[in-house]
Coordinates of C-alpha atoms in Angstrom, one line a residue:
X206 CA 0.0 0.0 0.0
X207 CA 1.0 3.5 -0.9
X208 CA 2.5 5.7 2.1
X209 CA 0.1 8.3 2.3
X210 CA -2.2 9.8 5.8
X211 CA -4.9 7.8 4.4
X212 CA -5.9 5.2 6.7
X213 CA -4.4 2.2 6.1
X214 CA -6.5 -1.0 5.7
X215 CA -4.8 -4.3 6.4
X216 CA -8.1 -6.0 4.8
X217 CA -7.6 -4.6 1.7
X218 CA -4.2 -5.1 1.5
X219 CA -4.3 -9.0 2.1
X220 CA -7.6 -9.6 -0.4
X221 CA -5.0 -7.4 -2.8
X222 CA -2.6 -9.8 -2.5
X223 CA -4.7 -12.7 -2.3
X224 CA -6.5 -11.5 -5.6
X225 CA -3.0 -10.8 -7.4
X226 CA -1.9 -14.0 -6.4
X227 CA -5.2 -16.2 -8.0
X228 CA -5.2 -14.2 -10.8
X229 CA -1.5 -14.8 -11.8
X230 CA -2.5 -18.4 -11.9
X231 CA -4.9 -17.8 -13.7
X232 CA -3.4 -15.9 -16.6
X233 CA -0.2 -18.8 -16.4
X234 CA -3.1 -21.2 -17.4
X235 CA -4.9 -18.9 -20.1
X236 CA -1.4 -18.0 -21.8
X237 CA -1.1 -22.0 -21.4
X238 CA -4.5 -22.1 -23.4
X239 CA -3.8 -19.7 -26.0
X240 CA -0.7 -21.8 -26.8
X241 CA -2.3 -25.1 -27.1
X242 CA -5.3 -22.8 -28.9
X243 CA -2.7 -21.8 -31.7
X244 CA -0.3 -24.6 -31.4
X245 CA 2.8 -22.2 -30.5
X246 CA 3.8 -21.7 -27.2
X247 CA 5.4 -18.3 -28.3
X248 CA 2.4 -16.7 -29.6
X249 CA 0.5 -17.6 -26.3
X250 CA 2.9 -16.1 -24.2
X251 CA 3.5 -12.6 -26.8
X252 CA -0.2 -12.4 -26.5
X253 CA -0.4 -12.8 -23.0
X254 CA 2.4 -10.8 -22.5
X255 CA 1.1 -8.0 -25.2
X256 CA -2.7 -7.4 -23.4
X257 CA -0.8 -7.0 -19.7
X258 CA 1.2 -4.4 -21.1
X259 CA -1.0 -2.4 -23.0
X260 CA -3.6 -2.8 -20.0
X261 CA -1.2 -1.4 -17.7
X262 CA 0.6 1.2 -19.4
X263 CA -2.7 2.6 -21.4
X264 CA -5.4 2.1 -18.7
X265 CA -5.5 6.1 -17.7
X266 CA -5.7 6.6 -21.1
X267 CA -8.3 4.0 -22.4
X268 CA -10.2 4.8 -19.1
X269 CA -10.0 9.0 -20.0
X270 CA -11.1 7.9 -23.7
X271 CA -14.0 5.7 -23.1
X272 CA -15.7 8.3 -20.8
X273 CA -14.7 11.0 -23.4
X274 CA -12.5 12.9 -20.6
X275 CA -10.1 15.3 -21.3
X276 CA -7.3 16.6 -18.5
X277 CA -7.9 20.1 -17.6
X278 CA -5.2 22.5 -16.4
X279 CA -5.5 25.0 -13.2
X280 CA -6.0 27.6 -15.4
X281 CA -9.2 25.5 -16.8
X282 CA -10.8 24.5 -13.4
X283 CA -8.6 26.5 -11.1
X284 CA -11.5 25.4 -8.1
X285 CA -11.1 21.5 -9.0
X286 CA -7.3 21.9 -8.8
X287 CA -7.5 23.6 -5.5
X288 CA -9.5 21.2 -3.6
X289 CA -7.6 18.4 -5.1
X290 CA -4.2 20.7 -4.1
X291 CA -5.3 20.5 -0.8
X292 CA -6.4 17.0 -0.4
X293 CA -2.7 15.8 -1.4
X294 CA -1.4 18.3 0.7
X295 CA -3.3 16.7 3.7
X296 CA -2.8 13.3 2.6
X297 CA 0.9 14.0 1.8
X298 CA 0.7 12.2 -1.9
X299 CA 1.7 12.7 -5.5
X300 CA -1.0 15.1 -7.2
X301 CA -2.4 13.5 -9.4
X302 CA -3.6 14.8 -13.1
X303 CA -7.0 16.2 -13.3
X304 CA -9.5 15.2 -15.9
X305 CA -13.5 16.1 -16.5
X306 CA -15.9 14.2 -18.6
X307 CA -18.5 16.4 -20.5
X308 CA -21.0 14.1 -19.6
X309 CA -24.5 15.0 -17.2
X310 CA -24.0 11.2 -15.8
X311 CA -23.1 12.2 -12.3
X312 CA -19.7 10.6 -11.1
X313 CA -16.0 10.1 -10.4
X314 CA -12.9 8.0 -10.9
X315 CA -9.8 7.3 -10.7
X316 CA -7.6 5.6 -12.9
X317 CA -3.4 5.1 -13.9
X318 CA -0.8 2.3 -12.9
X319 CA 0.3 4.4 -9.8
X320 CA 0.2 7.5 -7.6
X321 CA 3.1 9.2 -9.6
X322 CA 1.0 8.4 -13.0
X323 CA -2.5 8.4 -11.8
X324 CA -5.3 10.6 -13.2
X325 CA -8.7 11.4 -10.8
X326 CA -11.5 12.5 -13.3
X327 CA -15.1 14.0 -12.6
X328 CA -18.2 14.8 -14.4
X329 CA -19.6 18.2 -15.1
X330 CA -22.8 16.2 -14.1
X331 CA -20.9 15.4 -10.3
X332 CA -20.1 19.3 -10.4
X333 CA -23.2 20.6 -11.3
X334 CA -25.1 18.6 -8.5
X335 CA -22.7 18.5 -5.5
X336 CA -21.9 21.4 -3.1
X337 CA -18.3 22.0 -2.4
X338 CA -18.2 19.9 0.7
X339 CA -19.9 16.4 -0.7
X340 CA -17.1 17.2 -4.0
X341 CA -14.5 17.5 -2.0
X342 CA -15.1 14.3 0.0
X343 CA -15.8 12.4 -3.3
X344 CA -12.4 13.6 -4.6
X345 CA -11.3 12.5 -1.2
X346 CA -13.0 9.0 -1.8
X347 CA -10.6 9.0 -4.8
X348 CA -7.6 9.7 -4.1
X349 CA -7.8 6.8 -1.8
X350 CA -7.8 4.3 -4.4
X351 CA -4.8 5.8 -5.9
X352 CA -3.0 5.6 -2.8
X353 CA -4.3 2.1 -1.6
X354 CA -2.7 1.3 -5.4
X355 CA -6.2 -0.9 -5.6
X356 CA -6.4 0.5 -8.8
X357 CA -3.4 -0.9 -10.4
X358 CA -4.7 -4.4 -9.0
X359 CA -8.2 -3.7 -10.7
X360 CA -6.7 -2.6 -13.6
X361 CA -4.3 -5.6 -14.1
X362 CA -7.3 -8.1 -13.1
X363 CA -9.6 -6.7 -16.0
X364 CA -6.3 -8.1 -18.0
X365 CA -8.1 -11.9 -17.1
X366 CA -11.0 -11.1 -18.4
X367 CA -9.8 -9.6 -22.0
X368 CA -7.6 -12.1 -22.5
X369 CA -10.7 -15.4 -22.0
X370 CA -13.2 -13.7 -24.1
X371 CA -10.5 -12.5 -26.5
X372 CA -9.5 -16.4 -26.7
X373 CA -13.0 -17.6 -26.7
X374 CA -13.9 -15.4 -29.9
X375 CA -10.4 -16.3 -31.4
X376 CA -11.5 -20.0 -31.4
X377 CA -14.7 -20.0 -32.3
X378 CA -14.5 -17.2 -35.1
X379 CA -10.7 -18.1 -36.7
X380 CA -10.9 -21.6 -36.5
X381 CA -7.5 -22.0 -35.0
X382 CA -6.5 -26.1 -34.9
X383 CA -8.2 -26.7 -37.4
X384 CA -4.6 -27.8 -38.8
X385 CA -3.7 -29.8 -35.8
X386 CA -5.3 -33.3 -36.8
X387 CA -8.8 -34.2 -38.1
X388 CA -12.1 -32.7 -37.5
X389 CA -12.8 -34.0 -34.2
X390 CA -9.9 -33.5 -32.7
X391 CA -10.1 -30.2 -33.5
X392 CA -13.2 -29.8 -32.3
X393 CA -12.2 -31.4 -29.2
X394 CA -9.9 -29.2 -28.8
X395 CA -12.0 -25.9 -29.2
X396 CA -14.3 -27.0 -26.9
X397 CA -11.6 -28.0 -24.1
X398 CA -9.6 -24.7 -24.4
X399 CA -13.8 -22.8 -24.5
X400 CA -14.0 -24.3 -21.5
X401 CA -11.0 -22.9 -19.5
X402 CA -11.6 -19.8 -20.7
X403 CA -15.6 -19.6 -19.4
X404 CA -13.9 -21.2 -16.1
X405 CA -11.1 -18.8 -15.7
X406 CA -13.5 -15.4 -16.7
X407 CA -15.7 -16.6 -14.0
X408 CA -13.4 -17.2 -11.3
X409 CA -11.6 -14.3 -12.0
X410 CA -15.1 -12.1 -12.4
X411 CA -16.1 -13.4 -8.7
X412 CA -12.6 -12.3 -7.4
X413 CA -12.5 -8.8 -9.1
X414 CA -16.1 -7.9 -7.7
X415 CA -15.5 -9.2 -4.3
X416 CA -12.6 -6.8 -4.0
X417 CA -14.3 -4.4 -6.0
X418 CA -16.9 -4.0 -3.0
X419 CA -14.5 -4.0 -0.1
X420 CA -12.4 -1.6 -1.8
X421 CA -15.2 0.9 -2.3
X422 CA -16.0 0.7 1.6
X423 CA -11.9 1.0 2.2
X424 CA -12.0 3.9 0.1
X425 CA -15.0 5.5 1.9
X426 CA -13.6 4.8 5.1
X427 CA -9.9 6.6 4.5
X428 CA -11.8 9.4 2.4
X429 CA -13.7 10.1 5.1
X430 CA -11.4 10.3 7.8
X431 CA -9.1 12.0 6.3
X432 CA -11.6 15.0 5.7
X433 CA -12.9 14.1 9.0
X434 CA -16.5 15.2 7.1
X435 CA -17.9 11.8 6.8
X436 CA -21.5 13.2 6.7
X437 CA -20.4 14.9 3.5
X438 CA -19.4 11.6 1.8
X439 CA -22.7 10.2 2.9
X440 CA -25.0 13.2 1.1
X441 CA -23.2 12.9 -1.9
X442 CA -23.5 9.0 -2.1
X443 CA -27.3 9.7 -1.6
X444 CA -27.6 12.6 -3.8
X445 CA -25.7 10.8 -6.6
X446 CA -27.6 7.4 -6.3
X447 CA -30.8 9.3 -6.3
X448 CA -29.8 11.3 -9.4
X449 CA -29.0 8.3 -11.3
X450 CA -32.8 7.4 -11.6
X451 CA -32.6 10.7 -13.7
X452 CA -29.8 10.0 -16.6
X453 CA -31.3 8.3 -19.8
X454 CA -30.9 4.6 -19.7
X455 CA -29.1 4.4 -23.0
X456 CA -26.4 6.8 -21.1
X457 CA -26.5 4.5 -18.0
X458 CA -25.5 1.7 -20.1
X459 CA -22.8 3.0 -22.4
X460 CA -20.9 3.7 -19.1
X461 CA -21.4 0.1 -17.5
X462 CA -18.4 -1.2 -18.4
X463 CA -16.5 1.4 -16.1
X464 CA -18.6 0.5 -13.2
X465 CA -16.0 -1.0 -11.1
X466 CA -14.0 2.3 -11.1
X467 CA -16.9 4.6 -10.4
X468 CA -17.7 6.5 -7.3
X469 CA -21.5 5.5 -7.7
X470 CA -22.5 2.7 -10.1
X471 CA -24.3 3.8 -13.1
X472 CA -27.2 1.1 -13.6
X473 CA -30.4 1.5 -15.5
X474 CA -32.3 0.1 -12.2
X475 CA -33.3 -3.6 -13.5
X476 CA -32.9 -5.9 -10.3
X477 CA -31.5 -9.8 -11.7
X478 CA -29.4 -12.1 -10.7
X479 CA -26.1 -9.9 -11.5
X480 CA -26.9 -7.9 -9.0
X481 CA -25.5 -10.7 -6.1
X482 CA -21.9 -10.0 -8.2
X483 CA -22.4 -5.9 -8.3
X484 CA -19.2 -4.1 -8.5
X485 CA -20.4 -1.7 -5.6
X486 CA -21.6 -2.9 -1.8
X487 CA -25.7 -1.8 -1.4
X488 CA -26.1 1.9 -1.1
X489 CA -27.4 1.1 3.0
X490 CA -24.1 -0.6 3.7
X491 CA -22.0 2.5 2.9
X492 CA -24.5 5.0 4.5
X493 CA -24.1 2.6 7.6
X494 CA -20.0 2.5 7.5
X495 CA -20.3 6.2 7.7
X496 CA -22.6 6.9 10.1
X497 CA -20.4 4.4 12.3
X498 CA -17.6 6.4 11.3
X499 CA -19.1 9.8 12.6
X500 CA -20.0 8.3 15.9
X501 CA -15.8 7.3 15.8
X502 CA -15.1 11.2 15.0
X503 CA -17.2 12.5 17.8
X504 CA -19.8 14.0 15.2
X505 CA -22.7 12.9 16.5

């Protein structure tokens, strides 16, 4: 973990490494996959090798682009930069770079492979609807993750999942081993190597979201003590998750696939199954955590 004021969390530390750990098994037995798939254990492990890198060197960047972020300079947002000034000041860290996403969807991440390279990003949608007290302890909320380095560990996790659907589409759409023997062989094999894949996205899927969940209540823990304002934290999580009702659904689900990194969860409201693996603990359990925390502070 980073050394920063932020509360430290030996919890999240150990389901870090306990996550980093299962997934590097994992991606040893995909890379073993993808070179039985193609029939060269070179190309399994450049592959391999290839997504991990670009994953981890490009994530700010892939992260800044899907949300259609931009960074902003002081000069630009000279009150974002100040609050986030003073928060690194107070939590004696690396600034990091400041991005906003001209989108109304009301949220915040974080992103980048570590505090030196990280970027914290918010939404003139966030801005519009938050006083300057519930934005600052969102930004706090933030700049947690960076320094817990959680987000390097989520980042490199999503790495499993690219690389089994990548190989699942790779043998089912190129036909790969189809040169390896005859046709049921073949076939044998596609559906063996399927298989690891589905097994391996799943298991890893179940460990991302677990640490997903306690990472968010880590991160709303330090923020919150840091700022020592842990009412504020709690009205914005209430005044973000009640504005989410609001956004259009077709906006809600062009930004699911960056729900793990969000400050809120953007979902269009349909209750299934998926939500037992959500990437975020239930609204009520963070309000709780908080409301413990206040009693801790002496502000109740």
């Amino acid at each position: 973990m980073a050394r920063s004021r932020f509360a430290p969390d030996r919890g999240l530390s150990f389901r870090m490494g306990l996550t980093m750990v299962v997934l590097a098994l994992l991606y040893v037995v995909l890379i073993g996959a993808i070179s039985y798939g193609t029939g060269a254990v070179w190309l399994g492990v450049l592959i391999g090798l290839g997504v991990l890198w670009g994953q981890w060197y490009f994530s700010d960047k892939l992260a800044l682009s899907g949300m259609g972020a931009r960074e902003v300079s002081p000069a630009e947002e000279p009150e974002l930069h100040a609050m986030i000034d003073r928060l690194c000041a107070l939590a004696d860290m690396p600034k990091p770079r400041v991005a906003v996403a001209d989108t109304d969807l009301p949220n915040a991440f974080a992103a980048g492979r570590s505090p030196e390279r990280a970027v914290v990003c918010v939404t003139r949608g966030v801005q519009r609807r938050l006083d300057e007290r519930e934005l600052e302890a969102v930004l706090s909320h933030e700049l947690s993750h960076v320094a817990h380095r959680d987000v390097l560990v989520m980042t490199v996790a999503s790495v499993v999942g690219v690389l089994a659907g990548f190989l699942t589409k790779m043998l089912l759409w190129s036909g790969l081993g189809n040169n390896r023997g005859g046709n049921n062989n073949a076939a044998i094999m596609v559906l063996v190597v399927t298989v690891v894949a589905a097994v391996v996205y799943g298991v890893s899927f179940v460990l991302t979201r677990l640490l997903s969940r306690y990472r968010e209540l880590a991160a709303d823990r330090a923020g919150a003590i840091l700022t020592g304002q842990p009412s504020a934290l709690a009205s914005a999580l209430t005044k973000i998750s009640g504005e989410m009702a609001q956004i259009p659904r077709k906006d809600l689900r062009a930004a699911e696939p960056y729900n793990a990194f969000f400050f809120v969860p953007a979902l269009t409201g349909k209750i299934d199954i998926a939500s037992l693996f959500a990437s975020h603990p239930p609204l009520e359990k963070r309000l709780e955590q908080l409301s413990r925390i206040s009693v801790e502070l002496g502000r109740e």
